[in-house]
Short mmCIF file of C-alpha atoms in Angstrom, two decimals:
data_model
loop_
_atom_site.label_atom_id
_atom_site.label_comp_id
_atom_site.label_asym_id
_atom_site.label_seq_id
_atom_site.Cartn_x
_atom_site.Cartn_y
_atom_site.Cartn_z
CA MET A 276 -16.56 -28.19 23.64
CA LYS A 277 -13.78 -25.67 24.39
CA LEU A 278 -10.84 -25.41 26.76
CA THR A 279 -9.41 -22.31 28.39
CA LYS A 280 -6.04 -20.83 27.50
CA ARG A 281 -4.81 -21.62 30.99
CA MET A 282 -5.42 -25.35 30.53
CA MET A 283 -3.76 -25.26 27.14
CA ALA A 284 -0.73 -23.53 28.65
CA LEU A 285 -0.34 -26.43 31.07
CA ALA A 286 -0.68 -28.92 28.24
CA LEU A 287 1.91 -27.09 26.13
CA VAL A 288 4.36 -27.16 29.04
CA GLY A 289 4.07 -30.94 29.09
CA CYS A 290 4.47 -31.16 25.33
CA MET A 291 7.76 -29.27 25.33
CA ALA A 292 9.22 -30.87 28.47
CA ILE A 293 10.26 -33.92 26.49
CA SER A 294 13.12 -34.84 28.82
CA GLY A 295 10.45 -36.59 30.90
CA LEU A 296 10.89 -39.49 28.49
CA ALA A 297 14.32 -40.20 29.92
CA ALA A 298 14.88 -43.54 31.64
CA CYS A 299 11.89 -45.03 29.87
CA GLY A 300 12.84 -48.02 27.81
CA LYS A 301 14.45 -50.12 24.99
CA ALA A 302 14.57 -52.89 22.30
CA ASP A 303 17.38 -54.50 20.38
CA ASP A 304 15.54 -54.52 17.07
CA ASP A 305 13.17 -51.73 16.08
CA ILE A 306 10.91 -51.81 13.05
CA VAL A 307 9.94 -48.56 11.34
CA GLY A 308 7.90 -49.26 8.26
CA THR A 309 10.05 -51.72 6.32
CA GLU A 310 13.38 -50.63 7.76
CA THR A 311 15.14 -52.23 10.73
CA ILE A 312 17.56 -50.29 12.92
CA GLU A 313 20.17 -52.38 14.72
CA VAL A 314 22.01 -51.16 17.80
CA SER A 315 25.16 -53.06 18.74
CA ASN A 316 25.95 -51.40 22.06
CA ALA A 317 24.56 -48.96 24.58
CA ASN A 318 26.20 -45.89 23.02
CA ALA A 319 25.88 -46.76 19.33
CA GLY A 320 22.58 -44.98 18.78
CA GLY A 321 23.87 -41.88 20.55
CA ALA A 322 27.01 -41.86 18.46
CA ASN A 323 24.93 -42.11 15.30
CA SER A 324 22.81 -39.10 16.22
CA VAL A 325 23.32 -35.87 14.29
CA PHE A 326 22.81 -34.02 17.56
CA ASN A 327 25.62 -33.05 19.97
CA HIS A 328 28.33 -32.86 17.29
CA ASP A 329 28.26 -29.75 15.13
CA ALA A 330 25.61 -27.30 13.99
CA ILE A 331 22.83 -29.03 12.05
CA GLY A 332 22.59 -27.29 8.69
CA GLU A 333 20.70 -27.40 5.41
CA GLY A 334 20.49 -30.80 3.76
CA VAL A 335 20.79 -32.84 6.98
CA THR A 336 18.03 -35.45 7.36
CA LEU A 337 16.36 -36.61 10.58
CA GLY A 338 14.28 -39.80 10.69
CA GLN A 339 13.03 -42.25 8.08
CA ASN A 340 10.23 -42.57 5.51
CA ASP A 341 8.34 -39.63 3.96
CA LEU A 342 9.50 -36.01 4.18
CA ILE A 343 6.90 -34.10 6.17
CA ALA A 344 8.65 -30.71 6.68
CA THR A 345 11.90 -28.76 6.50
CA ILE A 346 13.13 -26.63 9.41
CA ASP A 347 15.80 -24.10 8.45
CA GLY A 348 16.63 -26.42 5.54
CA VAL A 349 16.89 -29.57 7.69
CA ASN A 350 14.79 -32.47 6.33
CA ILE A 351 12.32 -33.83 8.87
CA ASN A 352 11.09 -37.30 7.95
CA GLU A 353 7.98 -38.98 9.31
CA SER A 354 9.54 -41.35 11.88
CA ILE A 355 11.29 -38.62 13.93
CA TYR A 356 8.19 -36.45 13.72
CA ARG A 357 6.03 -39.37 14.84
CA ALA A 358 8.18 -39.76 17.97
CA TYR A 359 7.69 -36.10 18.85
CA LEU A 360 3.97 -36.34 18.04
CA TRP A 361 3.56 -39.32 20.38
CA SER A 362 5.37 -37.34 23.10
CA ALA A 363 3.11 -34.32 22.57
CA GLN A 364 0.03 -36.56 22.59
CA SER A 365 1.13 -38.25 25.83
CA ALA A 366 1.72 -34.88 27.48
CA PHE A 367 -1.79 -33.71 26.58
CA GLU A 368 -3.26 -36.94 27.96
CA MET A 369 -1.25 -36.63 31.17
CA GLN A 370 -2.11 -32.97 31.74
CA LEU A 371 -5.80 -33.14 30.84
CA GLY A 372 -6.58 -36.67 32.03
CA MET A 373 -8.27 -37.83 28.81
CA ASP A 374 -7.35 -40.11 25.93
CA MET A 375 -6.37 -38.24 22.77
CA GLY A 376 -8.95 -40.22 20.81
CA THR A 377 -11.61 -38.60 23.01
CA MET A 378 -10.30 -35.04 22.98
CA LYS A 379 -8.52 -34.58 19.64
CA ASP A 380 -11.56 -32.87 18.10
CA ILE A 381 -12.21 -30.58 21.10
CA GLU A 382 -11.80 -26.92 20.17
CA ILE A 383 -10.00 -24.35 22.29
CA GLU A 384 -10.33 -20.58 22.19
CA GLY A 385 -9.43 -19.60 18.67
CA GLY A 386 -11.10 -22.53 16.94
CA GLN A 387 -8.14 -24.94 16.80
CA THR A 388 -8.63 -28.54 17.88
CA ILE A 389 -6.40 -30.24 20.42
CA GLY A 390 -5.33 -32.72 17.75
CA ALA A 391 -4.15 -29.93 15.44
CA ILE A 392 -2.32 -28.21 18.31
CA ALA A 393 -0.60 -31.47 19.28
CA LYS A 394 0.63 -31.84 15.70
CA ASP A 395 1.87 -28.24 15.63
CA ASN A 396 3.56 -28.52 19.02
CA ALA A 397 5.35 -31.67 17.93
CA LEU A 398 6.80 -29.87 14.92
CA LYS A 399 7.81 -26.91 17.08
CA SER A 400 9.53 -29.28 19.48
CA VAL A 401 11.62 -30.65 16.61
CA ALA A 402 12.47 -27.06 15.67
CA LEU A 403 13.46 -26.33 19.29
CA ALA A 404 15.80 -29.33 19.32
CA ILE A 405 17.51 -28.23 16.10
CA VAL A 406 17.99 -24.56 17.04
CA ALA A 407 19.03 -25.54 20.59
CA ASN A 408 21.63 -27.92 19.16
CA ASN A 409 23.02 -25.13 17.01
CA LYS A 410 22.97 -22.68 19.93
CA ALA A 411 24.74 -25.30 22.07
CA ASP A 412 27.42 -25.65 19.41
CA GLU A 413 27.82 -21.87 19.41
CA MET A 414 28.08 -21.80 23.22
CA ASP A 415 30.40 -24.83 23.24
CA ILE A 416 27.92 -26.95 25.21
CA LYS A 417 28.26 -30.71 24.75
CA LEU A 418 26.80 -33.78 26.45
CA SER A 419 29.37 -36.11 27.97
CA ASP A 420 29.91 -39.69 26.78
CA GLU A 421 28.32 -40.87 30.02
CA GLU A 422 25.19 -38.75 29.38
CA ILE A 423 24.94 -40.04 25.80
CA ALA A 424 25.35 -43.65 26.98
CA LEU A 425 22.60 -43.20 29.57
CA ILE A 426 20.26 -41.73 26.96
CA ALA A 427 20.97 -44.61 24.57
CA GLN A 428 20.24 -47.12 27.33
CA ASP A 429 17.03 -45.30 28.20
CA ALA A 430 15.91 -45.50 24.58
CA LYS A 431 16.65 -49.24 24.45
CA SER A 432 14.72 -49.81 27.67
CA PHE A 433 11.81 -47.83 26.30
CA MET A 434 11.69 -49.98 23.18
CA ASP A 435 11.89 -53.18 25.23
CA ILE A 436 8.88 -52.18 27.29
CA ASN A 437 6.89 -50.22 24.72
CA GLY A 438 7.87 -51.69 21.37
CA GLU A 439 4.20 -52.14 20.43
CA ILE A 440 3.55 -48.44 20.95
CA ALA A 441 6.59 -47.52 18.85
CA ASN A 442 5.49 -49.83 16.03
CA LEU A 443 1.93 -48.50 16.20
CA HIS A 444 3.16 -44.91 15.96
CA GLU A 445 5.84 -45.79 13.39
CA PHE A 446 8.96 -44.47 15.09
CA GLY A 447 12.15 -46.24 16.06
CA GLU A 448 14.83 -46.39 18.72
CA GLN A 449 17.10 -43.91 16.91
CA ASP A 450 14.22 -41.44 16.81
CA ILE A 451 13.88 -41.73 20.61
CA ILE A 452 17.63 -41.20 21.01
CA ASP A 453 17.55 -38.07 18.83
CA LEU A 454 14.53 -36.77 20.73
CA LEU A 455 16.17 -37.25 24.14
CA ILE A 456 19.52 -35.77 23.12
CA GLY A 457 17.77 -32.75 21.60
CA ALA A 458 15.70 -32.26 24.77
CA GLU A 459 18.74 -32.49 27.05
CA LEU A 460 20.66 -29.97 24.92
CA SER A 461 17.64 -27.62 25.05
CA ASN A 462 17.65 -27.76 28.84
CA LYS A 463 21.39 -27.13 29.10
CA VAL A 464 21.14 -24.18 26.72
CA GLN A 465 18.27 -22.70 28.72
CA ILE A 466 20.24 -23.01 31.96
CA ALA A 467 23.25 -21.37 30.33
CA LEU A 468 21.11 -18.54 28.99
CA SER A 469 19.61 -17.99 32.45
CA GLU A 470 23.07 -17.25 33.81
CA THR A 471 23.36 -14.31 31.42
CA TYR A 472 20.45 -12.44 33.04
CA MET A 473 19.88 -10.72 36.40
CA PRO A 474 16.68 -8.86 37.35
CA SER A 475 17.09 -5.28 38.52
CA GLU A 476 17.37 -4.45 42.23
CA GLU A 477 14.14 -2.48 41.95
CA ASP A 478 12.28 -5.51 40.53
CA ILE A 479 13.74 -7.74 43.24
CA ALA A 480 12.69 -5.37 46.04
CA THR A 481 9.18 -5.04 44.61
CA GLU A 482 8.70 -8.80 44.30
CA VAL A 483 10.08 -9.47 47.78
CA GLU A 484 7.66 -6.98 49.33
CA LEU A 485 4.70 -8.46 47.42
CA ALA A 486 5.64 -12.01 48.44
CA LYS A 487 6.20 -11.37 52.15
CA PRO A 488 2.66 -12.20 53.38
CA ALA A 489 2.83 -15.60 51.71
CA TYR A 490 5.99 -16.45 53.65
CA GLU A 491 4.87 -15.31 57.13
CA LYS A 492 3.97 -17.91 59.76
CA VAL A 493 2.39 -17.92 63.21
CA THR A 494 2.34 -20.34 66.14
CA ALA A 495 -0.92 -20.54 68.12
CA ARG A 496 -2.62 -22.74 70.73
CA HIS A 497 -6.32 -23.42 70.93
CA ILE A 498 -9.07 -25.44 72.57
CA LEU A 499 -11.79 -26.61 70.18
CA LEU A 500 -15.34 -27.36 71.27
CA LEU A 501 -17.11 -28.97 68.32
CA THR A 502 -20.55 -27.79 67.21
CA THR A 503 -21.01 -30.61 64.72
CA ASP A 504 -21.48 -34.35 65.18
CA GLU A 505 -19.28 -37.13 63.80
CA LEU A 506 -21.06 -36.83 60.43
CA GLY A 507 -20.46 -33.09 60.27
CA GLN A 508 -24.08 -32.22 60.94
CA PRO A 509 -24.81 -29.20 63.21
CA LEU A 510 -25.67 -29.89 66.83
CA SER A 511 -28.94 -28.61 68.29
CA ASP A 512 -29.17 -24.96 69.37
CA GLU A 513 -29.47 -26.09 72.97
CA VAL A 514 -26.21 -28.09 72.81
CA LYS A 515 -24.44 -25.26 70.96
CA ALA A 516 -25.49 -22.85 73.69
CA GLU A 517 -23.98 -25.18 76.30
CA LYS A 518 -20.75 -25.37 74.29
CA LEU A 519 -20.54 -21.59 74.03
CA GLU A 520 -21.09 -21.26 77.78
CA LEU A 521 -18.23 -23.70 78.39
CA ALA A 522 -16.04 -21.85 75.88
CA ASN A 523 -16.52 -18.56 77.76
CA GLU A 524 -15.79 -20.30 81.05
CA LEU A 525 -12.54 -21.79 79.68
CA LEU A 526 -11.51 -18.40 78.25
CA GLU A 527 -11.90 -16.85 81.70
CA ARG A 528 -9.86 -19.63 83.25
CA VAL A 529 -6.90 -19.18 80.87
CA LYS A 530 -7.06 -15.41 81.31
CA ASN A 531 -6.89 -16.00 85.08
CA GLY A 532 -3.66 -17.92 84.66
CA GLU A 533 -4.54 -21.55 84.00
CA ASP A 534 -2.37 -23.37 81.43
CA ILE A 535 -4.18 -23.45 78.06
CA GLY A 536 -2.14 -26.49 77.05
CA LYS A 537 -3.37 -28.53 80.00
CA LEU A 538 -6.95 -27.39 79.42
CA ALA A 539 -6.60 -28.35 75.75
CA ALA A 540 -5.54 -31.88 76.76
CA GLU A 541 -8.63 -32.11 78.97
CA TYR A 542 -11.33 -30.31 76.99
CA SER A 543 -10.26 -29.89 73.35
CA GLU A 544 -12.10 -31.96 70.74
CA ASP A 545 -9.40 -31.42 68.10
CA PRO A 546 -7.52 -34.74 67.83
CA GLY A 547 -4.80 -33.10 65.75
CA SER A 548 -3.57 -30.81 68.51
CA LYS A 549 -5.04 -31.70 71.93
CA ASP A 550 -2.05 -33.89 72.81
CA ASN A 551 0.37 -31.18 71.63
CA ASN A 552 -0.80 -28.39 73.97
CA GLY A 553 -3.34 -27.43 71.29
CA GLU A 554 -0.49 -26.01 69.21
CA TYR A 555 -0.15 -25.36 65.46
CA THR A 556 2.41 -23.47 63.34
CA PHE A 557 1.06 -22.40 59.96
CA GLY A 558 1.19 -19.88 57.14
CA ARG A 559 -1.56 -17.91 55.48
CA GLY A 560 -4.17 -19.89 53.60
CA GLU A 561 -3.63 -23.08 55.61
CA MET A 562 -6.44 -22.69 58.18
CA VAL A 563 -10.09 -21.66 58.06
CA PRO A 564 -10.30 -17.85 57.63
CA GLU A 565 -11.70 -16.96 61.09
CA PHE A 566 -9.04 -19.03 62.85
CA GLU A 567 -6.22 -17.62 60.69
CA THR A 568 -7.33 -14.02 61.17
CA ALA A 569 -7.51 -14.34 64.95
CA ALA A 570 -4.06 -15.95 65.13
CA PHE A 571 -2.31 -13.44 62.85
CA ASP A 572 -4.11 -10.33 64.18
CA THR A 573 -3.36 -11.03 67.86
CA ALA A 574 -0.08 -9.93 69.43
CA ASP A 575 2.48 -12.47 70.62
CA GLY A 576 1.47 -14.06 73.95
CA GLU A 577 -2.05 -12.61 73.93
CA TYR A 578 -5.29 -14.61 74.23
CA TRP A 579 -7.98 -14.10 71.64
CA ALA A 580 -10.55 -11.62 72.93
CA GLU A 581 -13.51 -14.00 72.68
CA PRO A 582 -14.28 -17.53 71.51
CA VAL A 583 -13.87 -17.68 67.72
CA GLU A 584 -16.61 -19.52 65.88
CA THR A 585 -15.71 -21.45 62.72
CA SER A 586 -17.41 -24.22 60.76
CA TYR A 587 -15.87 -26.66 63.24
CA GLY A 588 -17.02 -25.04 66.47
CA TYR A 589 -15.79 -22.61 69.16
CA HIS A 590 -12.05 -21.94 69.55
CA ILE A 591 -10.43 -20.51 72.68
CA GLY A 592 -7.04 -19.41 71.41
CA GLN A 593 -3.71 -17.78 72.17
CA THR A 594 -1.16 -16.44 69.70
CA ILE A 595 2.30 -17.63 70.80
CA ALA A 596 4.62 -16.01 68.25
CA HIS A 597 4.76 -14.53 64.76
CA GLN A 598 7.51 -15.57 62.35
CA ASP A 599 8.46 -12.92 59.81
CA ALA A 600 9.11 -13.85 56.19
CA ASP A 601 12.70 -14.71 55.31
CA GLU A 602 13.51 -11.96 52.81
CA ASN A 603 16.68 -13.68 51.67
CA GLN A 604 14.73 -16.84 50.85
CA ILE A 605 12.19 -14.82 48.87
CA LYS A 606 14.94 -12.95 47.05
CA ASP A 607 16.82 -16.11 46.07
CA GLU A 608 13.69 -17.84 44.84
CA TYR A 609 12.58 -14.83 42.83
CA ILE A 610 15.97 -14.37 41.19
CA ALA A 611 16.06 -18.05 40.20
CA PHE A 612 12.58 -17.77 38.76
CA ALA A 613 13.31 -14.52 36.88
CA LYS A 614 16.45 -16.00 35.33
CA MET A 615 14.70 -19.12 34.09
CA ASP A 616 11.73 -17.08 32.88
CA PHE A 617 14.06 -14.92 30.80
CA ALA A 618 15.84 -17.98 29.37
CA GLY A 619 12.52 -19.65 28.60
CA LYS A 620 11.37 -16.66 26.58
CA GLU A 621 14.65 -16.72 24.69
CA MET A 622 14.09 -20.38 23.84
CA MET A 623 10.59 -19.61 22.61
CA SER A 624 11.99 -16.89 20.39
CA PHE A 625 14.26 -19.50 18.78
CA ILE A 626 11.18 -21.46 17.71
CA GLU A 627 9.47 -18.34 16.36
CA GLU A 628 12.52 -17.46 14.29
CA ALA A 629 12.84 -20.93 12.75
CA LYS A 630 11.64 -21.28 9.15
CA ILE A 631 9.23 -24.22 9.00
CA ASP A 632 7.88 -25.47 5.67
CA LYS A 633 5.36 -28.33 5.71
CA THR A 634 4.85 -30.84 2.87
CA ASP A 635 1.62 -32.47 1.71
CA ALA A 636 2.59 -35.56 3.74
CA TYR A 637 2.28 -33.52 6.94
CA SER A 638 -1.40 -32.74 6.29
CA LYS A 639 -2.13 -36.45 5.85
CA ILE A 640 -0.73 -37.43 9.26
CA GLU A 641 -3.49 -38.38 11.70
CA ILE A 642 -3.38 -38.71 15.48
CA ILE A 643 -2.99 -42.38 16.43
CA THR A 644 -4.63 -43.36 19.71
CA ASN A 645 -3.37 -46.12 21.96
CA THR A 646 -3.39 -47.38 25.53
CA ALA A 647 -1.14 -45.79 28.15
CA PRO A 648 2.58 -46.72 28.06
CA LYS A 649 3.89 -49.13 30.67
CA PHE A 650 6.08 -46.63 32.48
CA GLU A 651 5.91 -43.31 34.31
CA LEU A 652 6.66 -40.27 32.18
CA MET A 653 8.96 -39.02 34.93
CA PRO A 654 10.29 -41.99 36.97
CA GLU A 655 11.19 -41.17 40.56
CA GLU A 656 14.79 -42.31 40.18
CA ASP A 657 15.28 -39.99 37.21
CA GLN A 658 13.79 -36.85 38.75
CA THR A 659 17.00 -35.78 40.50
CA ALA A 660 18.97 -35.80 37.28
CA ASN A 661 16.32 -34.06 35.19
CA ASN A 662 14.31 -31.95 37.65
CA GLU A 663 16.27 -28.70 37.31
CA SER A 664 16.44 -28.68 33.53
CA THR A 665 12.88 -29.93 33.02
CA GLU A 666 11.44 -27.32 35.43
CA ALA A 667 13.40 -24.62 33.62
CA ASN A 668 12.01 -25.59 30.23
CA SER A 669 8.47 -25.99 31.59
CA ASN A 670 8.44 -22.61 33.33
CA SER A 671 9.73 -20.79 30.26
CA VAL A 672 7.13 -22.19 27.87
CA GLU A 673 4.27 -21.54 30.28
CA SER A 674 5.38 -17.94 30.74
CA GLU A 675 5.24 -17.38 26.98
CA VAL A 676 1.97 -19.15 26.23
CA ALA A 677 -0.04 -18.21 29.31
CA GLN A 678 1.54 -14.70 29.49
CA GLU A 679 1.26 -14.62 33.29
CA GLU A 680 3.87 -14.03 35.97
CA LEU A 681 4.09 -16.64 38.69
CA GLU A 682 4.78 -15.84 42.35
CA PRO A 683 7.99 -17.47 43.65
CA THR A 684 6.07 -20.03 45.67
CA GLU A 685 4.06 -20.97 42.59
CA VAL A 686 7.26 -21.78 40.74
CA ALA A 687 8.28 -24.28 43.41
CA GLN A 688 4.83 -25.93 43.54
CA LYS A 689 3.88 -25.84 39.86
CA GLU A 690 4.66 -29.39 38.80
CA LEU A 691 3.34 -30.90 42.06
CA GLU A 692 -0.01 -29.10 41.74
CA THR A 693 -0.36 -30.14 38.09
CA THR A 694 0.30 -33.78 38.99
CA GLU A 695 -2.19 -33.61 41.87
CA VAL A 696 -4.87 -32.22 39.53
CA ALA A 697 -4.30 -35.05 37.06
CA GLN A 698 -4.41 -37.61 39.85
CA GLU A 699 -7.59 -36.15 41.36
CA GLU A 700 -9.33 -36.41 37.99
CA LYS A 701 -8.65 -40.15 37.84
CA LEU A 702 -10.70 -42.35 40.17
CA GLU A 703 -9.13 -45.39 41.85
CA PRO A 704 -10.76 -48.69 40.76
CA THR A 705 -12.51 -49.03 44.11
CA GLU A 706 -13.95 -45.55 43.73
CA VAL A 707 -15.16 -46.42 40.24
CA ALA A 708 -16.81 -49.56 41.59
CA GLN A 709 -18.34 -47.53 44.43
CA LYS A 710 -19.71 -44.97 41.98
CA ASP A 711 -21.07 -47.77 39.81
CA SER A 712 -22.75 -49.17 42.93
CA GLU A 713 -24.16 -45.77 43.83
CA THR A 714 -25.40 -45.35 40.27
CA THR A 715 -27.07 -48.76 40.47
CA GLU A 716 -28.70 -47.77 43.78
CA VAL A 717 -29.98 -44.53 42.24
CA GLU A 718 -31.33 -46.45 39.26
CA GLN A 719 -32.93 -48.99 41.65
CA LYS A 720 -34.57 -46.17 43.62
CA GLU A 721 -35.83 -44.63 40.39
CA LEU A 722 -37.18 -48.03 39.37
CA GLU A 723 -38.85 -48.44 42.78
CA THR A 724 -40.36 -44.96 42.46
CA THR A 725 -41.65 -45.88 39.01
CA GLU A 726 -43.13 -49.09 40.41
CA VAL A 727 -44.84 -47.14 43.21
CA GLU A 728 -46.23 -44.71 40.68
CA GLN A 729 -47.36 -47.65 38.54
CA LYS A 730 -49.09 -49.24 41.54
CA GLU A 731 -50.78 -45.93 42.36
CA LEU A 732 -51.91 -45.70 38.76
CA GLU A 733 -53.21 -49.26 38.91
CA THR A 734 -55.01 -48.50 42.20
CA THR A 735 -56.63 -45.46 40.61
CA LYS A 736 -57.56 -47.54 37.60
CA VAL A 737 -59.12 -50.21 39.85
CA ALA A 738 -61.05 -47.53 41.75
CA GLN A 739 -62.26 -46.08 38.49
CA GLU A 740 -63.28 -49.52 37.26
CA GLU A 741 -65.11 -50.23 40.55
CA LYS A 742 -66.86 -46.90 40.29
CA LEU A 743 -67.75 -47.65 36.70
CA GLU A 744 -69.02 -51.10 37.67
CA ALA A 745 -71.12 -49.56 40.44
CA THR A 746 -72.54 -47.14 37.91
CA ASP A 747 -73.23 -50.04 35.57
CA VAL A 748 -75.05 -51.89 38.38
CA ALA A 749 -77.12 -48.83 39.16
CA GLN A 750 -77.83 -48.42 35.49
CA LYS A 751 -78.84 -52.05 35.22
CA GLU A 752 -81.04 -51.70 38.30
CA LEU A 753 -82.66 -48.68 36.70
CA GLU A 754 -83.12 -50.58 33.47
CA ALA A 755 -84.62 -53.50 35.43
CA THR A 756 -87.05 -51.09 37.12
CA GLU A 757 -87.95 -49.61 33.78
CA ILE A 758 -88.43 -53.07 32.35
CA ALA A 759 -90.62 -54.04 35.32
CA GLN A 760 -92.62 -50.86 34.89
CA ALA A 761 -92.89 -51.49 31.19
CA GLU A 762 -93.97 -55.06 31.78
CA GLU A 763 -96.50 -53.90 34.36
CA MET A 764 -97.78 -51.29 31.96
CA MET A 765 -97.99 -53.82 29.18
CA ALA A 766 -99.88 -56.18 31.46
CA THR A 767 -102.32 -53.39 32.27
CA GLU A 768 -102.70 -52.56 28.62
CA VAL A 769 -103.27 -56.22 27.80
CA GLU A 770 -105.85 -56.43 30.53
CA GLN A 771 -107.57 -53.35 29.25
CA SER A 772 -107.36 -54.65 25.72
CA GLU A 773 -108.92 -57.92 26.75
CA GLU A 774 -111.76 -56.09 28.52
CA LEU A 775 -112.23 -53.86 25.52
CA ALA A 776 -112.13 -56.81 23.23
CA THR A 777 -114.76 -58.53 25.37
CA SER A 778 -117.04 -55.48 25.26
CA GLU A 779 -116.56 -55.14 21.50
CA ILE A 780 -117.39 -58.79 20.99
CA VAL A 781 -120.73 -58.19 22.69
CA LYS A 782 -121.52 -54.94 20.82
CA PRO A 783 -121.33 -56.33 17.30
CA GLU A 784 -124.12 -58.76 18.09
CA ASN A 785 -126.39 -55.94 19.28
CA ASN A 786 -125.47 -53.86 16.28
CA ALA A 787 -126.24 -56.71 13.91
CA ASP A 788 -129.77 -57.02 15.29
CA HIS A 789 -130.13 -53.33 15.07
CA VAL A 790 -128.91 -53.27 11.49
CA GLU A 791 -131.20 -56.07 10.49
CA LEU A 792 -134.09 -54.19 12.10
CA ASP A 793 -133.30 -51.03 10.28
CA GLU A 794 -133.12 -52.82 6.93
CA SER A 795 -136.58 -54.33 7.48
CA SER A 796 -137.96 -50.93 8.37
CA LEU A 797 -136.42 -49.42 5.29
CA LYS A 798 -137.80 -52.14 3.12
CA ILE A 799 -141.32 -51.47 4.41
CA VAL A 800 -140.90 -47.75 3.91
CA GLN A 801 -139.63 -48.32 0.38
CA GLU A 802 -142.51 -50.55 -0.50
CA GLU A 803 -144.94 -47.95 0.75
CA LYS A 804 -143.27 -45.33 -1.41
CA ASP A 805 -143.41 -47.61 -4.43
CA ASN A 806 -147.08 -48.20 -3.91
CA ASP A 807 -147.74 -44.51 -3.62
CA THR A 808 -145.89 -43.95 -6.83
CA VAL A 809 -147.97 -46.58 -8.69
CA ASN A 810 -151.16 -45.23 -7.38
CA GLN A 811 -150.28 -41.83 -8.59
#
C-alpha cells in the first residue's frame, strides 16, 4: 500500500508544527526509565532547559538514557528523541486518520515506510530546534519569563493528564518543556526571517491578476421550480413540462415589470432564499455551474435570457450587481504568504545543513503504538496565541516538501481544510452503529437470498425425485407386465408340456407292443435261417 507525496506533505507539516502541543498537560513526578525528574515550581523546568539561553554547542546533552544521535556535536539522548517521535507519530495519526500501528509499515513513493519517515522527521525536528535556538541567539530573540512559565505549566498539565502515555513512550516532563521551547523559538525565528524578505512588484502584480477571479462576487435573485421530489428523484416528464411552462410564464411576468422578489415568495421552491426575495451573494465555485455562469455572465440589473436548468430544477433569475475583487486584499494576503514561504524555506535549509550522526541505538528504536491522548492537539483557547507562528511553520515545510505554490486563499484555508478532511474520515458513533446495522441488513438479505436459492434447489430436487419415482413406478409396472407375460407363457408351456407328456405316455405302450412284435418276427426269421443252414 502506498501514499502520494501530497498526503505525505500534509503529514510532514503536522510533524514539524510541534507548537500544537502547547497547553496540553502536566505531572509533578515524571518517571523516565529509572530516573525521576522533580519540578518544584511552574518555571523550574523552563529555567533548567538548555534552550533560550545561549547557543547550544558541541558537548551539550539533551534528554536522558541512551545516546541515539549527535546533531552538530550536540548529544541527543533517547528520552528527548522519544518525545519528538511521539509528536511526529501523533501528527501522522491526526493528518491521515489512522493509528500508527496500522500504517507504520505502509510504503510511500520511494519505498520508505511511514514508520521510518516518522522516525526521521522526529530527528529532523530536534535538529530544527537546535539550529533555531542558535539562530535566535544570533538574532537576539528570547522568550519572556511569562512565556517560559506558561510552557512549563503546559508541560505539567500534559503530564497530569497523559502520564501513562509519557511513561509508555519513555519521555519526561523536561523533555516536553525542551520540545515546546524549541518549537516556540523556531516560530519566532521564522517570523523574524519573513520580515527580511519582500516579493518583487512584478511578482505581486502577476499573483494579484491571477487571483482576481477567486475574489469576485455577484448578487443575484432567482425563482426555483424543482424538478425532483423530496428524495431527489426526477419528476415525470409530464410534470417537468408543466414546470417549464410555468417557468417561461414567470420569466415573461418579471420582464413585463412584476417584482421578482414577490414572485419568489409566492412561487419559489428554494427554502434558502424564497423569504429573502430569492437573493444570494456568492463567489465562484459556490453554486452549481449553470447557475453561477448565468449570474456572472449577465450584466447588472438584467434578467437571465431563459429559464436555467440545473440538477435542482428551473431557475428564473436576475443578476443584481457584480462585486469586483479587492486588489489590496489580494496583495496583502499574497505578500504575507510570500514572506512566510521564504522564511519556511530558510528554516528547511537549516535542517539540511545540520550534521546528523546516528548511533546503533537509533536503529533499535521501534514505533510504540497507543490510544489517543486525552486532549486536543490544538486547544481552542491556545489557538490565538499560537496560530500565527504555527501557520508560518506549517506553510514553510509544506512548500519545501510538496514543492507547490499555494494561492493566497489556500493559505488562509489550509489548516481548516486539513482538519475537515480528518474529521470526515472519522465516523461518529451513531454513524458506525448505522453502518453496522446496514451491514447486518445486507448480510441478512444475502442469507435470505441463499435460503431462497436453497429452497429452489430443494424444490428442484423434490421434482427430480418425484420424476424418478414416477419412472420407477412405470418401470415396475413394465416389470409386472413382463412377469405376467412370463407367467402366462410359462403356464402355456406347462400346459403344452403336460399334453406332450400325456401323448408320450401313451406312445411308449404302443411302441412296446410293436417292439415285442418285431422281436418275435425276427426270432422266427432267424430260426428259418438256421434251419436252412443245417439243411445245407
